[in-house]
PDB file of C-alpha atoms and ligand atoms in Angstrom:
ATOM      1  CA  MET A   1     -15.016  -2.745  15.033  1.00 85.00           C
ATOM      2  CA  THR A   2     -12.824  -3.223  12.146  1.00 93.00           C
ATOM      3  CA  LYS A   3      -9.896  -0.503  12.127  1.00 97.00           C
ATOM      4  CA  TYR A   4      -8.248   0.563   8.284  1.00 98.00           C
ATOM      5  CA  ILE A   5      -4.717   2.146   8.224  1.00 98.00           C
ATOM      6  CA  ILE A   6      -4.570   3.105   4.516  1.00 98.00           C
ATOM      7  CA  ALA A   7      -1.159   4.350   3.484  1.00 98.00           C
ATOM      8  CA  ASN A   8      -0.312   6.731   1.269  1.00 98.00           C
ATOM      9  CA  TRP A   9       3.127   5.781  -0.113  1.00 98.00           C
ATOM     10  CA  LYS A  10       1.890   9.648  -3.042  1.00 98.00           C
ATOM     11  CA  MET A  11       4.990   9.759  -5.374  1.00 98.00           C
ATOM     12  CA  ASN A  12       7.446   8.555  -2.825  1.00 98.00           C
ATOM     13  CA  MET A  13       9.572   5.485  -2.070  1.00 97.00           C
ATOM     14  CA  GLY A  14      11.341   3.865  -5.202  1.00 97.00           C
ATOM     15  CA  LYS A  15      11.561   0.041  -4.826  1.00 98.00           C
ATOM     16  CA  GLN A  16      14.151  -0.570  -3.147  1.00 97.00           C
ATOM     17  CA  GLU A  17      12.957   1.132  -0.146  1.00 97.00           C
ATOM     18  CA  ALA A  18       9.349   0.165  -1.063  1.00 98.00           C
ATOM     19  CA  ILE A  19      10.605  -3.690  -1.279  1.00 98.00           C
ATOM     20  CA  ALA A  20      12.552  -3.136   1.796  1.00 97.00           C
ATOM     21  CA  PHE A  21       9.132  -1.667   3.940  1.00 98.00           C
ATOM     22  CA  VAL A  22       7.405  -4.249   2.510  1.00 97.00           C
ATOM     23  CA  THR A  23      10.103  -7.724   4.096  1.00 97.00           C
ATOM     24  CA  ALA A  24       9.921  -5.528   7.288  1.00 96.00           C
ATOM     25  CA  LEU A  25       6.338  -5.543   7.181  1.00 95.00           C
ATOM     26  CA  GLY A  26       6.763  -9.184   6.525  1.00 93.00           C
ATOM     27  CA  GLY A  27       7.894  -9.824  10.331  1.00 93.00           C
ATOM     28  CA  ILE A  28       4.923  -8.425  11.900  1.00 93.00           C
ATOM     29  CA  SER A  29       1.279  -9.489  13.481  1.00 91.00           C
ATOM     30  CA  ILE A  30      -1.515  -8.087  12.579  1.00 92.00           C
ATOM     31  CA  PRO A  31      -3.895  -8.464  14.832  1.00 92.00           C
ATOM     32  CA  GLN A  32      -7.684  -9.468  12.711  1.00 92.00           C
ATOM     33  CA  GLU A  33      -9.519  -6.347  13.531  1.00 94.00           C
ATOM     34  CA  ILE A  34      -7.159  -4.067  11.530  1.00 97.00           C
ATOM     35  CA  MET A  35      -7.422  -3.421   7.863  1.00 97.00           C
ATOM     36  CA  GLY A  36      -3.252  -2.594   6.762  1.00 97.00           C
ATOM     37  CA  VAL A  37      -3.550  -1.199   3.423  1.00 98.00           C
ATOM     38  CA  LEU A  38      -0.272  -0.481   1.345  1.00 98.00           C
ATOM     39  CA  CYS A  39      -1.683   2.629  -1.595  1.00 98.00           C
ATOM     40  CA  PRO A  40       2.052   2.700  -2.912  1.00 98.00           C
ATOM     41  CA  SER A  41       2.854   4.479  -7.085  1.00 98.00           C
ATOM     42  CA  PHE A  42       1.513   1.889  -9.573  1.00 98.00           C
ATOM     43  CA  PRO A  43       4.376   0.941 -11.334  1.00 98.00           C
ATOM     44  CA  LEU A  44       5.380  -0.783  -7.879  1.00 98.00           C
ATOM     45  CA  LEU A  45       1.456  -2.636  -8.236  1.00 98.00           C
ATOM     46  CA  GLY A  46       3.129  -5.423  -9.710  1.00 96.00           C
ATOM     47  CA  ALA A  47       6.095  -5.111  -7.876  1.00 96.00           C
ATOM     48  CA  LEU A  48       5.517  -5.616  -4.287  1.00 97.00           C
ATOM     49  CA  HIS A  49       4.619  -9.143  -2.496  1.00 95.00           C
ATOM     50  CA  LEU A  50       2.295  -8.628   0.271  1.00 97.00           C
ATOM     51  CA  PRO A  51       2.431 -10.270   3.823  1.00 94.00           C
ATOM     52  CA  PRO A  52      -0.925 -11.526   3.701  1.00 93.00           C
ATOM     53  CA  THR A  53      -2.155  -9.402   6.519  1.00 91.00           C
ATOM     54  CA  ILE A  54      -1.859  -6.305   3.959  1.00 96.00           C
ATOM     55  CA  ALA A  55      -4.412  -4.831   0.863  1.00 98.00           C
ATOM     56  CA  LEU A  56      -2.902  -3.909  -1.897  1.00 98.00           C
ATOM     57  CA  GLY A  57      -4.987  -0.578  -2.715  1.00 98.00           C
ATOM     58  CA  ALA A  58      -4.014   2.422  -5.895  1.00 98.00           C
ATOM     59  CA  GLN A  59      -3.515   5.825  -5.877  1.00 98.00           C
ATOM     60  CA  ASN A  60      -5.793   6.795  -8.263  1.00 98.00           C
ATOM     61  CA  CYS A  61      -7.365   5.546 -11.392  1.00 98.00           C
ATOM     62  CA  SER A  62      -9.383   6.204 -14.861  1.00 98.00           C
ATOM     63  CA  SER A  63     -12.603   7.520 -15.227  1.00 98.00           C
ATOM     64  CA  PHE A  64     -12.508   5.078 -17.452  1.00 98.00           C
ATOM     65  CA  GLY A  65     -13.436   1.805 -18.842  1.00 97.00           C
ATOM     66  CA  SER A  66     -10.392   1.528 -21.546  1.00 97.00           C
ATOM     67  CA  GLY A  67      -9.308   3.231 -24.454  1.00 98.00           C
ATOM     68  CA  PRO A  68      -7.216   6.058 -25.831  1.00 98.00           C
ATOM     69  CA  TYR A  69      -6.436   8.141 -22.721  1.00 97.00           C
ATOM     70  CA  THR A  70      -2.454   8.546 -22.256  1.00 97.00           C
ATOM     71  CA  GLY A  71      -1.503   8.180 -18.661  1.00 96.00           C
ATOM     72  CA  GLU A  72      -4.404   6.723 -17.675  1.00 97.00           C
ATOM     73  CA  VAL A  73      -4.354   3.812 -15.556  1.00 98.00           C
ATOM     74  CA  SER A  74      -7.226   0.889 -16.126  1.00 98.00           C
ATOM     75  CA  ALA A  75      -9.291  -0.018 -12.574  1.00 98.00           C
ATOM     76  CA  SER A  76      -9.949  -3.336 -14.140  1.00 98.00           C
ATOM     77  CA  LEU A  77      -5.886  -3.256 -14.409  1.00 98.00           C
ATOM     78  CA  LEU A  78      -5.742  -2.037 -11.453  1.00 98.00           C
ATOM     79  CA  GLN A  79      -7.885  -5.130 -10.178  1.00 98.00           C
ATOM     80  CA  GLU A  80      -5.397  -8.096 -12.195  1.00 98.00           C
ATOM     81  CA  MET A  81      -2.915  -6.495 -10.532  1.00 98.00           C
ATOM     82  CA  GLY A  82      -4.496  -7.978  -6.851  1.00 98.00           C
ATOM     83  CA  CYS A  83      -5.438  -3.918  -5.613  1.00 98.00           C
ATOM     84  CA  ALA A  84      -8.633  -4.752  -3.053  1.00 98.00           C
ATOM     85  CA  TYR A  85      -8.797  -0.240  -3.311  1.00 98.00           C
ATOM     86  CA  VAL A  86      -8.567   2.578  -4.899  1.00 98.00           C
ATOM     87  CA  ILE A  87      -8.282   6.173  -3.645  1.00 98.00           C
ATOM     88  CA  VAL A  88     -11.090   8.660  -5.626  1.00 98.00           C
ATOM     89  CA  GLY A  89     -10.423  12.282  -4.465  1.00 98.00           C
ATOM     90  CA  HIS A  90      -7.657  12.804  -2.979  1.00 98.00           C
ATOM     91  CA  SER A  91      -7.693  16.834  -2.729  1.00 97.00           C
ATOM     92  CA  GLU A  92      -4.171  16.661  -4.402  1.00 97.00           C
ATOM     93  CA  ARG A  93      -5.824  15.361  -6.966  1.00 97.00           C
ATOM     94  CA  ARG A  94      -8.740  17.681  -6.943  1.00 97.00           C
ATOM     95  CA  THR A  95      -6.943  20.385  -6.020  1.00 94.00           C
ATOM     96  CA  LEU A  96      -3.092  20.426  -8.798  1.00 95.00           C
ATOM     97  CA  LEU A  97      -4.804  18.154 -11.010  1.00 95.00           C
ATOM     98  CA  GLY A  98      -8.770  19.883 -11.342  1.00 95.00           C
ATOM     99  CA  GLU A  99     -10.673  16.878 -10.229  1.00 97.00           C
ATOM    100  CA  THR A 100     -14.180  17.725 -10.452  1.00 97.00           C
ATOM    101  CA  SER A 101     -16.873  15.747  -7.702  1.00 97.00           C
ATOM    102  CA  LEU A 102     -18.555  14.635 -11.005  1.00 97.00           C
ATOM    103  CA  MET A 103     -15.018  12.830 -12.675  1.00 98.00           C
ATOM    104  CA  VAL A 104     -14.342  11.240  -8.319  1.00 98.00           C
ATOM    105  CA  LYS A 105     -17.863   9.489  -8.351  1.00 98.00           C
ATOM    106  CA  GLU A 106     -17.313   7.620 -11.741  1.00 98.00           C
ATOM    107  CA  LYS A 107     -13.915   6.668 -10.528  1.00 98.00           C
ATOM    108  CA  ALA A 108     -15.848   5.268  -7.520  1.00 98.00           C
ATOM    109  CA  CYS A 109     -18.476   3.632 -10.359  1.00 98.00           C
ATOM    110  CA  GLN A 110     -15.351   1.953 -12.545  1.00 98.00           C
ATOM    111  CA  VAL A 111     -13.383   0.875  -8.974  1.00 98.00           C
ATOM    112  CA  LEU A 112     -16.558  -0.544  -7.451  1.00 98.00           C
ATOM    113  CA  ASP A 113     -17.396  -2.439 -10.778  1.00 98.00           C
ATOM    114  CA  HIS A 114     -14.877  -3.993 -11.047  1.00 98.00           C
ATOM    115  CA  GLY A 115     -15.426  -5.812  -7.521  1.00 98.00           C
ATOM    116  CA  MET A 116     -12.525  -3.295  -5.846  1.00 98.00           C
ATOM    117  CA  THR A 117     -13.554  -0.683  -2.663  1.00 98.00           C
ATOM    118  CA  PRO A 118     -13.521   3.091  -3.907  1.00 98.00           C
ATOM    119  CA  ILE A 119     -11.686   5.404  -0.738  1.00 98.00           C
ATOM    120  CA  LEU A 120     -13.574   8.454  -1.560  1.00 98.00           C
ATOM    121  CA  CYS A 121     -12.387  11.442   0.477  1.00 98.00           C
ATOM    122  CA  ILE A 122     -13.496  14.680   0.724  1.00 98.00           C
ATOM    123  CA  GLY A 123     -12.619  17.717   2.817  1.00 98.00           C
ATOM    124  CA  GLU A 124     -12.817  21.564   3.299  1.00 98.00           C
ATOM    125  CA  PRO A 125      -9.621  23.617   2.461  1.00 98.00           C
ATOM    126  CA  LEU A 126      -8.928  26.615   5.216  1.00 98.00           C
ATOM    127  CA  ASP A 127     -11.164  29.980   4.549  1.00 98.00           C
ATOM    128  CA  ILE A 128     -14.345  27.081   5.327  1.00 98.00           C
ATOM    129  CA  TYR A 129     -13.263  25.894   7.778  1.00 98.00           C
ATOM    130  CA  ASP A 130     -12.477  29.566   9.252  1.00 98.00           C
ATOM    131  CA  GLN A 131     -16.058  30.823   8.608  1.00 98.00           C
ATOM    132  CA  GLY A 132     -17.287  27.428  10.351  1.00 97.00           C
ATOM    133  CA  ARG A 133     -18.937  26.381   7.082  1.00 98.00           C
ATOM    134  CA  THR A 134     -16.800  22.939   7.168  1.00 98.00           C
ATOM    135  CA  ASP A 135     -20.231  20.868   7.008  1.00 98.00           C
ATOM    136  CA  VAL A 136     -22.081  22.448   3.797  1.00 98.00           C
ATOM    137  CA  TYR A 137     -19.340  22.497   1.928  1.00 98.00           C
ATOM    138  CA  LEU A 138     -19.002  18.285   2.637  1.00 98.00           C
ATOM    139  CA  LYS A 139     -22.777  17.979   2.649  1.00 98.00           C
ATOM    140  CA  GLU A 140     -22.309  19.359  -0.852  1.00 98.00           C
ATOM    141  CA  GLN A 141     -18.728  18.034  -2.003  1.00 98.00           C
ATOM    142  CA  LEU A 142     -20.291  14.195   0.022  1.00 98.00           C
ATOM    143  CA  GLU A 143     -23.235  14.372  -2.772  1.00 97.00           C
ATOM    144  CA  GLU A 144     -22.001  15.240  -6.263  1.00 97.00           C
ATOM    145  CA  SER A 145     -18.876  12.330  -5.387  1.00 97.00           C
ATOM    146  CA  LEU A 146     -21.485   9.639  -3.839  1.00 97.00           C
ATOM    147  CA  PRO A 147     -20.817   6.407  -5.491  1.00 97.00           C
ATOM    148  CA  ASP A 148     -24.243   4.026  -6.185  1.00 94.00           C
ATOM    149  CA  ARG A 149     -22.718   0.792  -3.523  1.00 97.00           C
ATOM    150  CA  ASP A 150     -20.692   0.399  -0.568  1.00 97.00           C
ATOM    151  CA  PHE A 151     -17.699   2.715  -0.328  1.00 98.00           C
ATOM    152  CA  ILE A 152     -15.324   3.748   2.612  1.00 98.00           C
ATOM    153  CA  LEU A 153     -15.327   7.507   3.342  1.00 98.00           C
ATOM    154  CA  ALA A 154     -11.581   9.572   3.808  1.00 98.00           C
ATOM    155  CA  TYR A 155     -12.664  12.612   5.796  1.00 98.00           C
ATOM    156  CA  GLU A 156      -9.494  14.422   4.858  1.00 98.00           C
ATOM    157  CA  PRO A 157      -9.489  18.282   5.632  1.00 98.00           C
ATOM    158  CA  VAL A 158      -7.182  19.936   2.559  1.00 98.00           C
ATOM    159  CA  TRP A 159      -5.805  22.180   5.194  1.00 98.00           C
ATOM    160  CA  SER A 160      -4.210  19.006   7.821  1.00 98.00           C
ATOM    161  CA  ILE A 161      -2.111  17.771   4.196  1.00 98.00           C
ATOM    162  CA  GLY A 162       0.836  17.640   5.118  1.00 97.00           C
ATOM    163  CA  THR A 163       0.740  20.848   7.399  1.00 98.00           C
ATOM    164  CA  GLY A 164       1.582  19.228  11.042  1.00 97.00           C
ATOM    165  CA  HIS A 165      -1.720  20.944  11.563  1.00 98.00           C
ATOM    166  CA  THR A 166      -5.180  18.330  12.335  1.00 98.00           C
ATOM    167  CA  PRO A 167      -8.908  20.027  13.733  1.00 98.00           C
ATOM    168  CA  ARG A 168      -9.719  18.821  17.543  1.00 98.00           C
ATOM    169  CA  LEU A 169     -10.210  15.573  19.110  1.00 98.00           C
ATOM    170  CA  GLU A 170     -14.634  17.034  19.364  1.00 98.00           C
ATOM    171  CA  GLU A 171     -14.207  19.062  15.147  1.00 98.00           C
ATOM    172  CA  ILE A 172     -12.908  15.143  14.087  1.00 98.00           C
ATOM    173  CA  GLU A 173     -16.221  13.107  16.215  1.00 98.00           C
ATOM    174  CA  ALA A 174     -18.558  16.030  15.040  1.00 98.00           C
ATOM    175  CA  VAL A 175     -17.472  15.866  11.450  1.00 98.00           C
ATOM    176  CA  HIS A 176     -17.338  11.906  11.481  1.00 98.00           C
ATOM    177  CA  LYS A 177     -20.801  12.231  13.761  1.00 98.00           C
ATOM    178  CA  PHE A 178     -22.172  14.951  10.685  1.00 98.00           C
ATOM    179  CA  LEU A 179     -21.370  12.592   7.754  1.00 98.00           C
ATOM    180  CA  HIS A 180     -22.418   9.444   9.549  1.00 98.00           C
ATOM    181  CA  ASN A 181     -25.963  11.115   9.543  1.00 98.00           C
ATOM    182  CA  VAL A 182     -25.939  12.667   5.762  1.00 98.00           C
ATOM    183  CA  LEU A 183     -24.446   9.186   4.461  1.00 98.00           C
ATOM    184  CA  LYS A 184     -27.712   7.593   7.028  1.00 98.00           C
ATOM    185  CA  GLU A 185     -30.284   9.544   5.181  1.00 97.00           C
ATOM    186  CA  LYS A 186     -28.871   8.408   1.763  1.00 96.00           C
ATOM    187  CA  GLY A 187     -28.912   4.659   2.848  1.00 97.00           C
ATOM    188  CA  PHE A 188     -24.873   4.346   3.388  1.00 98.00           C
ATOM    189  CA  ALA A 189     -25.615   3.926   7.013  1.00 97.00           C
ATOM    190  CA  HIS A 190     -22.502   1.102   7.628  1.00 97.00           C
ATOM    191  CA  THR A 191     -20.017   3.292   5.926  1.00 98.00           C
ATOM    192  CA  PRO A 192     -16.693   3.471   7.214  1.00 98.00           C
ATOM    193  CA  ILE A 193     -15.386   6.850   7.982  1.00 98.00           C
ATOM    194  CA  LEU A 194     -11.468   7.304   8.336  1.00 98.00           C
ATOM    195  CA  TYR A 195      -9.779  10.837   9.189  1.00 98.00           C
ATOM    196  CA  GLY A 196      -6.737  12.103   7.238  1.00 98.00           C
ATOM    197  CA  GLY A 197      -4.560  15.154   7.548  1.00 98.00           C
ATOM    198  CA  SER A 198      -1.132  15.252   9.676  1.00 98.00           C
ATOM    199  CA  VAL A 199      -2.144  11.647  11.482  1.00 98.00           C
ATOM    200  CA  THR A 200       1.831  10.464  12.665  1.00 98.00           C
ATOM    201  CA  GLY A 201       2.596   8.391  15.146  1.00 97.00           C
ATOM    202  CA  LYS A 202       2.206  11.044  18.327  1.00 97.00           C
ATOM    203  CA  ASN A 203      -1.918  11.379  17.833  1.00 98.00           C
ATOM    204  CA  ALA A 204      -2.384   7.571  15.624  1.00 98.00           C
ATOM    205  CA  ARG A 205      -4.236   6.858  19.154  1.00 98.00           C
ATOM    206  CA  GLU A 206      -6.066   9.843  20.288  1.00 98.00           C
ATOM    207  CA  ILE A 207      -7.942   9.736  16.883  1.00 98.00           C
ATOM    208  CA  LEU A 208      -8.458   6.048  16.534  1.00 98.00           C
ATOM    209  CA  VAL A 209      -9.498   5.648  19.874  1.00 97.00           C
ATOM    210  CA  LEU A 210     -12.552   8.664  19.022  1.00 97.00           C
ATOM    211  CA  PRO A 211     -16.100   6.079  18.636  1.00 96.00           C
ATOM    212  CA  SER A 212     -17.001   8.038  14.987  1.00 97.00           C
ATOM    213  CA  VAL A 213     -13.370   7.161  13.710  1.00 98.00           C
ATOM    214  CA  SER A 214     -13.033   3.416  11.550  1.00 98.00           C
ATOM    215  CA  GLY A 215      -9.480   3.888  11.007  1.00 98.00           C
ATOM    216  CA  VAL A 216      -6.648   6.868   9.568  1.00 98.00           C
ATOM    217  CA  LEU A 217      -5.142   7.116   6.328  1.00 98.00           C
ATOM    218  CA  VAL A 218      -1.746   8.490   6.909  1.00 98.00           C
ATOM    219  CA  GLY A 219       0.549  10.335   3.850  1.00 98.00           C
ATOM    220  CA  GLY A 220       3.656  11.962   5.328  1.00 97.00           C
ATOM    221  CA  ALA A 221       3.956   9.723   7.852  1.00 98.00           C
ATOM    222  CA  SER A 222       3.389   6.196   6.143  1.00 98.00           C
ATOM    223  CA  VAL A 223       6.122   6.140   4.172  1.00 98.00           C
ATOM    224  CA  SER A 224       8.990   5.674   8.017  1.00 97.00           C
ATOM    225  CA  PHE A 225       8.621   1.943   8.584  1.00 97.00           C
ATOM    226  CA  ASP A 226       8.800   2.261  12.251  1.00 97.00           C
ATOM    227  CA  MET A 227       5.668   4.827  12.423  1.00 97.00           C
ATOM    228  CA  PHE A 228       3.582   3.391  10.105  1.00 96.00           C
ATOM    229  CA  LEU A 229       4.009   0.636  12.732  1.00 96.00           C
ATOM    230  CA  THR A 230       3.334   2.347  15.631  1.00 97.00           C
ATOM    231  CA  ILE A 231       0.340   3.835  14.046  1.00 97.00           C
ATOM    232  CA  ILE A 232      -0.136  -0.184  13.388  1.00 96.00           C
ATOM    233  CA  GLU A 233      -0.255  -0.923  17.453  1.00 95.00           C
ATOM    234  CA  SER A 234      -2.289   2.881  18.040  1.00 95.00           C
ATOM    235  CA  ALA A 235      -5.323   1.036  16.452  1.00 94.00           C
ATOM    236  CA  THR A 236      -5.303  -2.328  19.383  1.00 88.00           C
TER     237      THR A 236
HETATM  238  C1  PEP B 301      -3.065  12.632   2.651  1.00 86.30           C
HETATM  239  O1  PEP B 301      -1.983  13.303   1.760  1.00 86.30           O
HETATM  240  O2  PEP B 301      -3.654  11.715   2.929  1.00 86.30           O
HETATM  241  C2  PEP B 301      -2.741  12.636   4.040  1.00 86.30           C
HETATM  242  C3  PEP B 301      -3.483  12.830   4.994  1.00 86.30           C
HETATM  243  O3  PEP B 301      -1.254  13.252   4.251  1.00 86.30           O
HETATM  244  P1  PEP B 301      -0.598  13.576   5.359  1.00 86.30           P
HETATM  245  O4  PEP B 301      -0.810  12.300   6.324  1.00 86.30           O
HETATM  246  O5  PEP B 301       0.900  13.667   4.709  1.00 86.30           O
HETATM  247  O6  PEP B 301      -1.491  14.699   6.040  1.00 86.30           O
END
């Protein structure tokens, strides 16, 4: 089974650092069963020449096709720049920038209309987790964001992102199974479900071996080449 290792660099990495990272990436061999995806900031999309074993992804796109949307970036341009994947609905955009699930769904459809694969993020905040309402919350968020064609789902508990706290392994497995069943009911049983939230070189292997986990979405740890390499090695 393919294991996805997605690097979300967020608003980190300058041009020279990024080029040095990608040059180092070219020197390692990545097994065929691993799908590595690098998602840098928009201006770097045209500046990085990735090795053939790593796909290019973007961290966001506009929910509109084109037009007077200053500062936005269209899915068609991302496709022209060589992106194969686009992250949509990251919790930082939902919570800090007010993105709604409807906007996320529109973005995912733009991505699909331009021949790329959306990596759709969903995740519960801490109060919902503490109240034991994770399943209900995720089902609603997924249903409201759900595109009409194939995508990759990333389960990212908001309280885990960048905090060093992760759910217990049995909790990750239970949530992934629940999400798989929700997707199955809707005809998307084959959807890969990734885990994201404080994945590092230390915990990647134990998460990646979980049967319901098809890969990981990595933020903070993905800007360190050595850590990213360890995570890739953990998937084999
Ligand atoms: C993310 O932002 O998607 C993420 C998982 O971040 P981190 O790995 O830093 O928790």
